[in-house]
CSV table of C-alpha atoms and ligand atoms in Angstrom, one decimal:
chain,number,residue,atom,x,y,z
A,1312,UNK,CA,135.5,114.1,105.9
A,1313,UNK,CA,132.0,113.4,107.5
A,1314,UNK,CA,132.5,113.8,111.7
A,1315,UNK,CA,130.0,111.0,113.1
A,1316,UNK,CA,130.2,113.3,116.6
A,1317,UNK,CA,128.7,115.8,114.2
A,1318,UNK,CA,126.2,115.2,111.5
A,1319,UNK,CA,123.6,117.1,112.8
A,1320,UNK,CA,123.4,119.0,109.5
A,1321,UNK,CA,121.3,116.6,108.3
A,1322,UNK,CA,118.5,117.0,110.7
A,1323,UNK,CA,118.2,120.2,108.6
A,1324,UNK,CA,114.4,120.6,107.7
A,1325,UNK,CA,114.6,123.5,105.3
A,1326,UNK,CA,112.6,125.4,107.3
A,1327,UNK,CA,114.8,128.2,107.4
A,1328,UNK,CA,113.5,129.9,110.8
A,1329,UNK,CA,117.0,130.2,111.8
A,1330,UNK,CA,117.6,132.6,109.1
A,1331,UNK,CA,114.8,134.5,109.9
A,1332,UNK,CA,116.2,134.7,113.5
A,1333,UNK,CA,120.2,135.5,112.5
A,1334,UNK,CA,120.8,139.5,113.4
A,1335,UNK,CA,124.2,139.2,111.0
A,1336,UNK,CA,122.0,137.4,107.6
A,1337,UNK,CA,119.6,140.9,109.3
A,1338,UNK,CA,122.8,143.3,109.1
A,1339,UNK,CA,124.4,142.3,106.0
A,1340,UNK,CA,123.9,140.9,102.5
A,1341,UNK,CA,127.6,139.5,103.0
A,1342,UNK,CA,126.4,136.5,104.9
A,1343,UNK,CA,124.1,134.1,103.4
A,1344,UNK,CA,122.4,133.0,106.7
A,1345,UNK,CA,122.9,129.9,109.3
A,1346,UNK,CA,121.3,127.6,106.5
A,1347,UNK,CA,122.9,128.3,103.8
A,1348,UNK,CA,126.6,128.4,105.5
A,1349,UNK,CA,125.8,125.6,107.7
A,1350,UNK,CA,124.2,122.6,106.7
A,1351,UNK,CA,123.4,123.5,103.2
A,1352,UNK,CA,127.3,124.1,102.7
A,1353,UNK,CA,128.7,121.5,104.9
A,1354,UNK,CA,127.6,118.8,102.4
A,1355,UNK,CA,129.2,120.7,99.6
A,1356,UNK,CA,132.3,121.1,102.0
A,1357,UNK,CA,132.6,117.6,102.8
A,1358,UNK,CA,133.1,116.8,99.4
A,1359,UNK,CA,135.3,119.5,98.2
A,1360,UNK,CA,137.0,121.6,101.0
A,1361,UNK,CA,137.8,123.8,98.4
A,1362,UNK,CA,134.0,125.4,98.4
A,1363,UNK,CA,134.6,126.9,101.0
A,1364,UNK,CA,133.8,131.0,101.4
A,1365,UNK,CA,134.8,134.1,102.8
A,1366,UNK,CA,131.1,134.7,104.3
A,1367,UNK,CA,131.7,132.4,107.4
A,1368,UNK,CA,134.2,135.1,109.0
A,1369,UNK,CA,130.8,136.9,109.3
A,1370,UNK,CA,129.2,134.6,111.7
A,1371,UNK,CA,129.6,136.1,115.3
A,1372,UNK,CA,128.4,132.7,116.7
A,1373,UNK,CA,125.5,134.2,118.9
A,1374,UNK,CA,123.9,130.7,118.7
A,1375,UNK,CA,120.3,132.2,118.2
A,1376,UNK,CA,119.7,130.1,115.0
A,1377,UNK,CA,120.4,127.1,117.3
A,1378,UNK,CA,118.4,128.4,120.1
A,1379,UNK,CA,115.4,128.7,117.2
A,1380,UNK,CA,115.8,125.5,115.1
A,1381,UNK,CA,113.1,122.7,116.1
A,1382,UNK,CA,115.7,120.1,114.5
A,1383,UNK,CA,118.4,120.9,117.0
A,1384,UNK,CA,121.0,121.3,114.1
A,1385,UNK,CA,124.0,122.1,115.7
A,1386,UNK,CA,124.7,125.6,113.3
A,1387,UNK,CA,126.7,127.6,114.8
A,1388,UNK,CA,128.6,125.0,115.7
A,1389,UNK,CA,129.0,123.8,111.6
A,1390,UNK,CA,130.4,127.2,111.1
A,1391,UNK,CA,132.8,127.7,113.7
A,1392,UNK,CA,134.4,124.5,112.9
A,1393,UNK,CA,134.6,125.0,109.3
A,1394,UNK,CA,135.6,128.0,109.3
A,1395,UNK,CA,139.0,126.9,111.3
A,1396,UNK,CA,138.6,123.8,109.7
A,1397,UNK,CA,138.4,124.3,105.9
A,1398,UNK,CA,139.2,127.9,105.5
A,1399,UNK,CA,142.6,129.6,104.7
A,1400,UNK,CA,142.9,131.9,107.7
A,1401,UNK,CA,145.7,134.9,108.0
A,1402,UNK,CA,146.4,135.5,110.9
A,1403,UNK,CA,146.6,138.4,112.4
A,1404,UNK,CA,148.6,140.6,115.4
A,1405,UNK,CA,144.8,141.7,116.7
A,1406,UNK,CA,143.4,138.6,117.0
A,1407,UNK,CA,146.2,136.9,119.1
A,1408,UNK,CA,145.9,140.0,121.2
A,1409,UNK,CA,141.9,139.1,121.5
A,1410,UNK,CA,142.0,135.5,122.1
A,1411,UNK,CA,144.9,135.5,124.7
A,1412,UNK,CA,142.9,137.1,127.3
A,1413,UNK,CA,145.1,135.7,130.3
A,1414,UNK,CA,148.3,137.3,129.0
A,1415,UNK,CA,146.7,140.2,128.1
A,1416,UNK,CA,144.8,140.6,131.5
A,1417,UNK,CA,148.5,140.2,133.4
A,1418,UNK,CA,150.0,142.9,131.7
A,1419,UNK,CA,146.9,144.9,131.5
A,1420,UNK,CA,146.5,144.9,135.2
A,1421,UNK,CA,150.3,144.7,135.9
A,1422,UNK,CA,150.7,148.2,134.3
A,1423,UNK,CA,146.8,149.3,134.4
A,1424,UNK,CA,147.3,153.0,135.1
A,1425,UNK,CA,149.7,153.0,131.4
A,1426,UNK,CA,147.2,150.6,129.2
A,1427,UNK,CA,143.9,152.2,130.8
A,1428,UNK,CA,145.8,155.8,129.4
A,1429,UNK,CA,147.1,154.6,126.6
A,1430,UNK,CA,144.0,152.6,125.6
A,1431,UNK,CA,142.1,156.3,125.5
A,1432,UNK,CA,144.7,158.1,123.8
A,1433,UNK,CA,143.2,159.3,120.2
A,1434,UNK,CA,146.9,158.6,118.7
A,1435,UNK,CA,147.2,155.4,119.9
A,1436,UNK,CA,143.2,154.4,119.0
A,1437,UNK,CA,144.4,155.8,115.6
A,1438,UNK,CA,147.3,153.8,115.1
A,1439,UNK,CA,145.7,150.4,116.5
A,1440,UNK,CA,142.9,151.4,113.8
A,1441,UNK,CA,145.2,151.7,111.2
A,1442,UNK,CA,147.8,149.4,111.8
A,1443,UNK,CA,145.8,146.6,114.1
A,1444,UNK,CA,142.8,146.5,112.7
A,1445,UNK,CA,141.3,147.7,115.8
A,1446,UNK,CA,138.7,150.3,114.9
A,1447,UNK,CA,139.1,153.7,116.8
A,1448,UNK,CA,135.4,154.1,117.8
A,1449,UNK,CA,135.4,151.0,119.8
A,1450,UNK,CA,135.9,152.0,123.3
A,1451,UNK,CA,138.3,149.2,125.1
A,1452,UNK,CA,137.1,147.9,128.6
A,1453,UNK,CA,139.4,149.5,131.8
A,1454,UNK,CA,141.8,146.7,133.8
A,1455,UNK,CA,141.7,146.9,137.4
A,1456,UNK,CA,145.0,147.4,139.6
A,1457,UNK,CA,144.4,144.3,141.5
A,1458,UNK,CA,143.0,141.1,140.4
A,1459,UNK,CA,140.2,139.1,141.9
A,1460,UNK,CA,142.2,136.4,143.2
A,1461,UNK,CA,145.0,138.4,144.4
A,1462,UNK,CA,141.7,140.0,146.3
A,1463,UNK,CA,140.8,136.2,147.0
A,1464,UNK,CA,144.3,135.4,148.5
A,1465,UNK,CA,144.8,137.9,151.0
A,1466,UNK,CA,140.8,138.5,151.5
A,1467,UNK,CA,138.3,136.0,150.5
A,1468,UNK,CA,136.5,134.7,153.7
A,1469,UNK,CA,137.2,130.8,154.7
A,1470,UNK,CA,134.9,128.9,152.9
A,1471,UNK,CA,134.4,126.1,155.8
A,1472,UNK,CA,132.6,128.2,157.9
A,1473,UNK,CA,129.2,128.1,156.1
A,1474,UNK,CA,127.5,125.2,155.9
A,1475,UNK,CA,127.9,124.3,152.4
A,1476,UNK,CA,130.1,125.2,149.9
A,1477,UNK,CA,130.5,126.4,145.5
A,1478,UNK,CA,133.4,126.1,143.6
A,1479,UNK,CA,133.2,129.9,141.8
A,1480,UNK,CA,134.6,129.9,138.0
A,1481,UNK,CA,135.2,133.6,137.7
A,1482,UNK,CA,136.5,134.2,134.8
A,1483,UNK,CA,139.2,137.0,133.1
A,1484,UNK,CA,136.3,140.0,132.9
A,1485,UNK,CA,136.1,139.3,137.1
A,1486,UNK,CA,140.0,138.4,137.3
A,1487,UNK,CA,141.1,141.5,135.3
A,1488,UNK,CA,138.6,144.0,135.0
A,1489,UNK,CA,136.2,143.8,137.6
A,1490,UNK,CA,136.9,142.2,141.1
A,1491,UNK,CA,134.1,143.6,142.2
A,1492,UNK,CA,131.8,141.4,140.9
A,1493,UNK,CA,133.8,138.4,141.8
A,1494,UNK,CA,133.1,140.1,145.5
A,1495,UNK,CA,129.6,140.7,145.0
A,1496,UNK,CA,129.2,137.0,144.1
A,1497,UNK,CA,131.1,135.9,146.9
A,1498,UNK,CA,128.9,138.2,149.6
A,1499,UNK,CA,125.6,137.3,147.9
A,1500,UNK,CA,126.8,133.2,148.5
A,1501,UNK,CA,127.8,133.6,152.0
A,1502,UNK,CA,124.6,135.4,152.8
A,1503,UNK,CA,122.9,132.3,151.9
A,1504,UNK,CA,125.6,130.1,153.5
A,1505,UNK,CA,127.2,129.0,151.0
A,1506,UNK,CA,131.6,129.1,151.1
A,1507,UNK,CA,133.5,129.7,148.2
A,1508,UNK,CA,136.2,128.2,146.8
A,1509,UNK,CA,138.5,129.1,143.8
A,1510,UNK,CA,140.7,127.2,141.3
A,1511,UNK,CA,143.6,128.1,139.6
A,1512,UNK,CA,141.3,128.5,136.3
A,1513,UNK,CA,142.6,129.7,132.5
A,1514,UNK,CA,140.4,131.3,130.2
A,1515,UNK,CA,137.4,129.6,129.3
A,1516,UNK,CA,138.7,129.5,125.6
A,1517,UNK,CA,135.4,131.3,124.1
A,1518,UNK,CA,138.1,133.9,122.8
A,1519,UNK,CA,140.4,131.5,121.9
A,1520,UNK,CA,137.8,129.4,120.0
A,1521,UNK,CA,136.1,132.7,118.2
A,1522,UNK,CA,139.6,133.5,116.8
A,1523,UNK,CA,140.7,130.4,115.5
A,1524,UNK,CA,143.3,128.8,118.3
A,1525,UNK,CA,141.4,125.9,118.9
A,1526,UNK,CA,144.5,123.5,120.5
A,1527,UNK,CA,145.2,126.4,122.9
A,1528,UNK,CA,141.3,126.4,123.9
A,1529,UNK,CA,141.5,122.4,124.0
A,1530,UNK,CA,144.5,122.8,126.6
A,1531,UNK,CA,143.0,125.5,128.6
A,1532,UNK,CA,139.3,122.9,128.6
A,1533,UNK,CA,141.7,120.0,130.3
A,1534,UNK,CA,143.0,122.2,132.7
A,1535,UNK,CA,139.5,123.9,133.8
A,1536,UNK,CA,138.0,120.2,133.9
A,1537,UNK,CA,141.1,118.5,136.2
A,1538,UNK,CA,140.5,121.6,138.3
A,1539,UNK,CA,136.9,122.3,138.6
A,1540,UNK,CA,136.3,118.6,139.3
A,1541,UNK,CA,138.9,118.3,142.1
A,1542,UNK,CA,137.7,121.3,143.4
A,1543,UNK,CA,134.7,120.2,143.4
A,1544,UNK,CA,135.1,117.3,144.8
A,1545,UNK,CA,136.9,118.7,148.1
A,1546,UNK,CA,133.7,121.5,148.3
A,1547,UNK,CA,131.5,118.1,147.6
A,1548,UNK,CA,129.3,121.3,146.0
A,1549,UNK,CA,128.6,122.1,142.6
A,1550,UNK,CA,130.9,124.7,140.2
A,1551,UNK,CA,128.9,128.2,139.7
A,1552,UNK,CA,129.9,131.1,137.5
A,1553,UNK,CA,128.4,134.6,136.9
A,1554,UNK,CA,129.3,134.5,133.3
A,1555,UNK,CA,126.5,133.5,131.2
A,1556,UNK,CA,129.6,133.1,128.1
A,1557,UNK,CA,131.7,131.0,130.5
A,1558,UNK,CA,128.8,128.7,131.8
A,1559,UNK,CA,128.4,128.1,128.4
A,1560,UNK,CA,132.0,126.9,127.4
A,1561,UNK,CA,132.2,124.8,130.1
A,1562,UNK,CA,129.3,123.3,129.6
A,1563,UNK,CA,128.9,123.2,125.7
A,1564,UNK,CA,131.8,124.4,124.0
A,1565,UNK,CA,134.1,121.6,125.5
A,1566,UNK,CA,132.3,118.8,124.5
A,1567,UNK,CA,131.1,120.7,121.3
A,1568,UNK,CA,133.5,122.9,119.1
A,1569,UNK,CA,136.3,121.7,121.3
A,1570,UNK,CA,135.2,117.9,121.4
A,1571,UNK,CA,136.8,117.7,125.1
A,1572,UNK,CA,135.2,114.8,127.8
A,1573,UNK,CA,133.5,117.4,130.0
A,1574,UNK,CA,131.6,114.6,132.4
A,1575,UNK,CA,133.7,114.9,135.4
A,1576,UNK,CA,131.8,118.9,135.5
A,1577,UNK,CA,129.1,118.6,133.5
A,1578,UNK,CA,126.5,117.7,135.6
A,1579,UNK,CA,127.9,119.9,138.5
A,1580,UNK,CA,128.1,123.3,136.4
A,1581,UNK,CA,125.1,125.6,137.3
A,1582,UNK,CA,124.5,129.4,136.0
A,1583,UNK,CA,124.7,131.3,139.2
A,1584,UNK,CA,121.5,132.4,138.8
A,1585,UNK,CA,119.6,129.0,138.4
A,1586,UNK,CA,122.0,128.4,141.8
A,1587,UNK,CA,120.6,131.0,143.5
A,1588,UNK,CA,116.6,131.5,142.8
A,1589,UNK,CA,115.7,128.3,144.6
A,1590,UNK,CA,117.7,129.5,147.7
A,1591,UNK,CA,116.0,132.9,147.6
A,1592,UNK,CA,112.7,131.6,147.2
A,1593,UNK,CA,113.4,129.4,151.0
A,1594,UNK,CA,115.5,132.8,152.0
A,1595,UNK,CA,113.8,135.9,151.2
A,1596,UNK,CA,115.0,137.5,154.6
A,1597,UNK,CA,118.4,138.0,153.3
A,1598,UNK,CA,117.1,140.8,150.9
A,1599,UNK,CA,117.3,143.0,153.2
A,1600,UNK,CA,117.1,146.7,151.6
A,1601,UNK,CA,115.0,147.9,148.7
A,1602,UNK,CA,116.4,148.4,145.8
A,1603,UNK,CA,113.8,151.1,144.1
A,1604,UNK,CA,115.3,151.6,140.4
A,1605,UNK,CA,113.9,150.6,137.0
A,1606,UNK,CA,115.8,148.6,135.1
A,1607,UNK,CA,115.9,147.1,131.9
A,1608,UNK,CA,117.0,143.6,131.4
A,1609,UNK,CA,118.8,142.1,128.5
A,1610,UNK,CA,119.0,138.4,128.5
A,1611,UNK,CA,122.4,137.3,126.6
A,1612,UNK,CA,122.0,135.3,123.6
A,1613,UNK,CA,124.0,132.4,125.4
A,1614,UNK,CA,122.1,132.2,128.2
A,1615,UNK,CA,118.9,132.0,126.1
A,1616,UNK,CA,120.6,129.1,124.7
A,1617,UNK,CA,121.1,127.3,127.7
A,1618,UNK,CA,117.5,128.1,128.9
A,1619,UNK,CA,118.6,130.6,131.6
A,1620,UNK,CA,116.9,133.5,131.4
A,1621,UNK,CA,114.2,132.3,133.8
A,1622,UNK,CA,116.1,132.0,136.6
A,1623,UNK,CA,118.0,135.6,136.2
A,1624,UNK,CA,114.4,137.0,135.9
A,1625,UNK,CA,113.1,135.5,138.6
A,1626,UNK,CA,115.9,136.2,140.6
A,1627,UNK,CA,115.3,140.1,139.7
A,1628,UNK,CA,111.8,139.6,140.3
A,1629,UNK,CA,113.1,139.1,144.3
A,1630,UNK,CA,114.7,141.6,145.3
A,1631,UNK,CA,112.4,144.5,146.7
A,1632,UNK,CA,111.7,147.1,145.1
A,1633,UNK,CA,113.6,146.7,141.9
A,1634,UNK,CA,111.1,147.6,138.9
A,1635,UNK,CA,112.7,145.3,136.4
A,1636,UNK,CA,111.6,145.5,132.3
A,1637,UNK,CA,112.6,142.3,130.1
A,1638,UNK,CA,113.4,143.3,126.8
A,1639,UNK,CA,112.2,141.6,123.6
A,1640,UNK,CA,115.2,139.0,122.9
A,1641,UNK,CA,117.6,140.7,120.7
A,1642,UNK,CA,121.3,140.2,119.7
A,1643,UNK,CA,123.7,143.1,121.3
A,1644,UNK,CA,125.6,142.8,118.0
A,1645,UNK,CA,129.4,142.6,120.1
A,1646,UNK,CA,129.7,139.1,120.2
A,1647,UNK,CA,132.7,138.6,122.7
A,1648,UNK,CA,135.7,139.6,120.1
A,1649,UNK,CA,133.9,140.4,117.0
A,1650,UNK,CA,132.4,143.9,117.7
A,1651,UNK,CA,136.3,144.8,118.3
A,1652,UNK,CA,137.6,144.0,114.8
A,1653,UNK,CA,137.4,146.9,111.7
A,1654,UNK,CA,136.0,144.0,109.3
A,1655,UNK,CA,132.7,143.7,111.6
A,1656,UNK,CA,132.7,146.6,113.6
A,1657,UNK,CA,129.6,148.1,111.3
A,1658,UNK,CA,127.8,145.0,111.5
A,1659,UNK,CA,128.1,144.4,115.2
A,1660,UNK,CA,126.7,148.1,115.5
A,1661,UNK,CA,124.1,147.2,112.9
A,1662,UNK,CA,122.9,144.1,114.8
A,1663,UNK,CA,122.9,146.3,117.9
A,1664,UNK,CA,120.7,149.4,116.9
A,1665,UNK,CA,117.3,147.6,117.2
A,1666,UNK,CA,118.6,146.8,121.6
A,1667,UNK,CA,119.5,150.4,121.6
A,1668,UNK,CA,116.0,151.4,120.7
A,1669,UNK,CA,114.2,148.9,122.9
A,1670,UNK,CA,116.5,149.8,125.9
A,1671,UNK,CA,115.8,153.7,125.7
A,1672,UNK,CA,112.2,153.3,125.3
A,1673,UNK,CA,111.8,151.8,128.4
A,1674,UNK,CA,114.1,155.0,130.0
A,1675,UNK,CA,115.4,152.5,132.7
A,1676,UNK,CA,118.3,154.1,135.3
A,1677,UNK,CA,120.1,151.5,134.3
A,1678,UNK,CA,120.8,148.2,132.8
A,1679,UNK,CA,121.1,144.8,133.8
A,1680,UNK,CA,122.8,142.0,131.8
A,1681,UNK,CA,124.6,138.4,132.5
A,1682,UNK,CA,127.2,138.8,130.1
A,1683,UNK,CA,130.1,141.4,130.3
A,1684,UNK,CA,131.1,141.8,126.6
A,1685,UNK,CA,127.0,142.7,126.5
A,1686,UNK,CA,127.6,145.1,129.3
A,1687,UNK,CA,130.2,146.9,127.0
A,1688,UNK,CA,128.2,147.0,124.2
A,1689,UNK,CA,125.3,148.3,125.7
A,1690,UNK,CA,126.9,150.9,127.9
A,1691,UNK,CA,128.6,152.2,124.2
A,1692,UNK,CA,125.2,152.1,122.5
A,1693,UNK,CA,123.0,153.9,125.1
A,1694,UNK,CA,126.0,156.0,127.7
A,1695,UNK,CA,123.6,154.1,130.2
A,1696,UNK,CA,125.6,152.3,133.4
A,1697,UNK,CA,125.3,148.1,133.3
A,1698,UNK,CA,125.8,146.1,135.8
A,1699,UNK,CA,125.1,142.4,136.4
A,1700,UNK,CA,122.2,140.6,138.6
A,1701,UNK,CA,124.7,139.6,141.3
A,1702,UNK,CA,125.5,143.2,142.1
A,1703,UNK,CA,121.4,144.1,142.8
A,1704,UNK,CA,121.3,141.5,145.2
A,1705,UNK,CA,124.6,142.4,146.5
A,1706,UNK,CA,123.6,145.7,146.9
A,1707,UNK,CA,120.4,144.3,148.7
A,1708,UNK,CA,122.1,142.1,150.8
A,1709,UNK,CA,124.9,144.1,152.3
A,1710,UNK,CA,122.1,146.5,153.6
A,1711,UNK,CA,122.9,150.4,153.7
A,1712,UNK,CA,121.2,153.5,152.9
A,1713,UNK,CA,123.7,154.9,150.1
A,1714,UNK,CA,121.9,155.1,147.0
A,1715,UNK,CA,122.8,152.3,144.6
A,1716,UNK,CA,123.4,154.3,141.5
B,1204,SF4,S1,116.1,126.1,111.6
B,1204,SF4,FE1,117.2,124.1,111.7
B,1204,SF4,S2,115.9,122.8,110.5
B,1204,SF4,FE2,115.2,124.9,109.9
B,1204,SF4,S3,116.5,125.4,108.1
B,1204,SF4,FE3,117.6,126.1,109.9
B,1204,SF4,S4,119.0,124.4,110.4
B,1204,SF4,FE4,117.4,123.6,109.0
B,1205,SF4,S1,125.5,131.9,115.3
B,1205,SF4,FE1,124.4,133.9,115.1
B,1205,SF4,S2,125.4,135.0,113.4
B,1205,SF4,FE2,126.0,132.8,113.3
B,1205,SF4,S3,124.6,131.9,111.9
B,1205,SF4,FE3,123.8,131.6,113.9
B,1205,SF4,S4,122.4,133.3,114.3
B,1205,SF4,FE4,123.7,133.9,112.6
């Protein structure tokens, strides 16, 4: 059945740049490309679901083919939908332990000293390889003891002492794993006066969406929208997130994959970067200590979709003394879920290797990247330490002599 919300397939030009831009149709002879599994096969599809072929599983749904069409053909959208759409799906014990990050995130952090032990044990990386589907190579990232908004509760400063105030979407990678760069975002805010404010958010639903639970993701989009835009409303200040991934599921995803009414956020969402380099442009003072370290900069495949990277570089290009490289755009080959199933392990390492490269040529002491499942990847590929913009200007703004790495 032809979708009017979607016929963007045939905008298709032929031109087939997005192939030549698609690290998996790079990686693999097992997927076709964007244009031949997206608009060339959507017409088949519409007329006989039964075309349809294993290759889409292969799709990691980076976006870059979108970001590099001049047609705006919405391809990796085409995929993802058909694939949950038209294709005959198994499912499987891994990937309803990869999509439900929420429940996964409450145990892991409920019992985090067992799961962080258990999750480096060789016998139980062997048995989640072999029975799971998991592959043993694939380090898993650490939960924290605490969440962030247990931290928030009992610690975050009151918002309506600044003068204006954000409504922060943090996210599970913040909630669960790293509450420290939910604190780094909120210091960084208040030292330009800004409050923050939380909601009682759910997953995003990118993980949800990548493995094929698209109702769940629907319900978790209704509840983010009813309370972003309330919250929003009472901070009468826009909705910011660190998570270049998130940003883009609020933003994109629900009105796209998910086909959700998103207006009530939409034009309130910002990329905390793009939030934050106009305010340090009026407030350099608050970049108070130099941060003198290389670093090489990956931009995330989403945020170049969205048109981001500018803002995080400039942002970097603030804060005094940082020496900071951006690398030639390339995929990190992890793809939020994918690089963490057997199937596509070797791909997403594939896709990877040509990062890895660029990133030790440039001998940084350390990386920086928007994206946390990027951060994973690269701290696998290289043994280098990642972290995200927010936490050099956190570590510019708090001040202090102890050396940052
Ligand atoms: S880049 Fe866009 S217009 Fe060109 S072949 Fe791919 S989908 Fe078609
Ligand atoms: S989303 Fe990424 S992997 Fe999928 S077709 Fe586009 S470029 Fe290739």
């Amino acid at each position: 059945m032809i979708e009017l919300e979607n016929i963007s397939f045939d905008h298709c030009l032929k031109c087939t740049v997005c192939t030549v831009y698609c690290p998996v149709a790079k990686a693999t002879p097992l997927f076709p490309g964007p244009k031949q599994s997206g608009p060339d096969a959507e017409r088949l599809r519409i007329k006989n679901p039964e075309l349809v072929d294993d290759s889409l599983k292969y799709c990691s749904n980076c976006k870059r083919c979108e970001t590099a069409c001049p047609s705006d053909v919405r391809i990796a959208d085409i995929i993802q939908a058909a694939k949950w759409t038209y294709w005959r799906r198994r499912t499987r014990p891994r990937d309803f332990l990869l999509a439900h990050t929420d429940l996964m995130g409450f145990w892991g952090t409920a019992l985090a000293g067992l799961v962080n032990r258990a999750a480096g044990a060789g016998v139980v990386r062997y048995l989640l390889d072999i029975f799971v589907k998991i592959p043993k190579e694939r380090p898993f990232p650490k939960y924290s003891t605490s969440t962030f908004k247990r931290w928030f509760r009992d610690h975050g400063p009151d918002p309506s002492v600044h003068p204006d105030q954000a409504v922060y979407f943090h996210g599970c990678y913040v909630n669960y794993q790293n509450p420290g760069l939910g604190r780094d975002v909120v210091d960084v805010l208040a030292a330009l006066g800004v409050g923050v404010r939380i909601t009682n958010e759910k997953c995003c639903g990118v993980p949800l969406i990548a493995n094929g639970y698209l109702d769940r993701a629907r319900k978790h989009a209704r509840h983010n929208i009813e309370g972003l835009a309330r919250a929003a409303d009472q901070a009468g200040g826009p909705i910011v997130t660190a998570s270049s991934t998130c940003a883009y599921a609020l933003m994109y995803e629900y009105p796209g994959i998910l086909r959700q009414d998103n207006r009530a956020i939409a034009d309130r969402i910002q990329y905390l970067t793009r939030f934050l380099a106009p305010r340090l442009a009026d407030r350099p003072d608050v970049l108070k200590t130099p941060v003198p370290l290389k670093v090489a900069y990956h931009a995330p495949c989403h945020l170049a979709r969205m048109g981001g990277v500018v803002d995080t570089v400039e942002v970097l290009r603030r804060i005094p003394g940082l020496d900071p490289r951006l690398l030639h755009s390339e995929c990190c080959g992890i793809s939020g879920t994918y690089g963490f199933k057997k199937e596509l392990y070797p791909i997403a390492q594939d896709v990877g290797a040509d990062l890895k490269e660029k990133i030790l040529a440039v001998k940084p002491d350390l990386v920086v990247t928007d994206c946390e499942t990027c951060a994973w990847q690269i701290e696998f590929l290289t043994g280098l330490r990642v972290v995200h913009p927010v936490t050099l200007l956190a570590w510019s703004v708090r001040g202090g002599a102890s050396s940052p790495v």
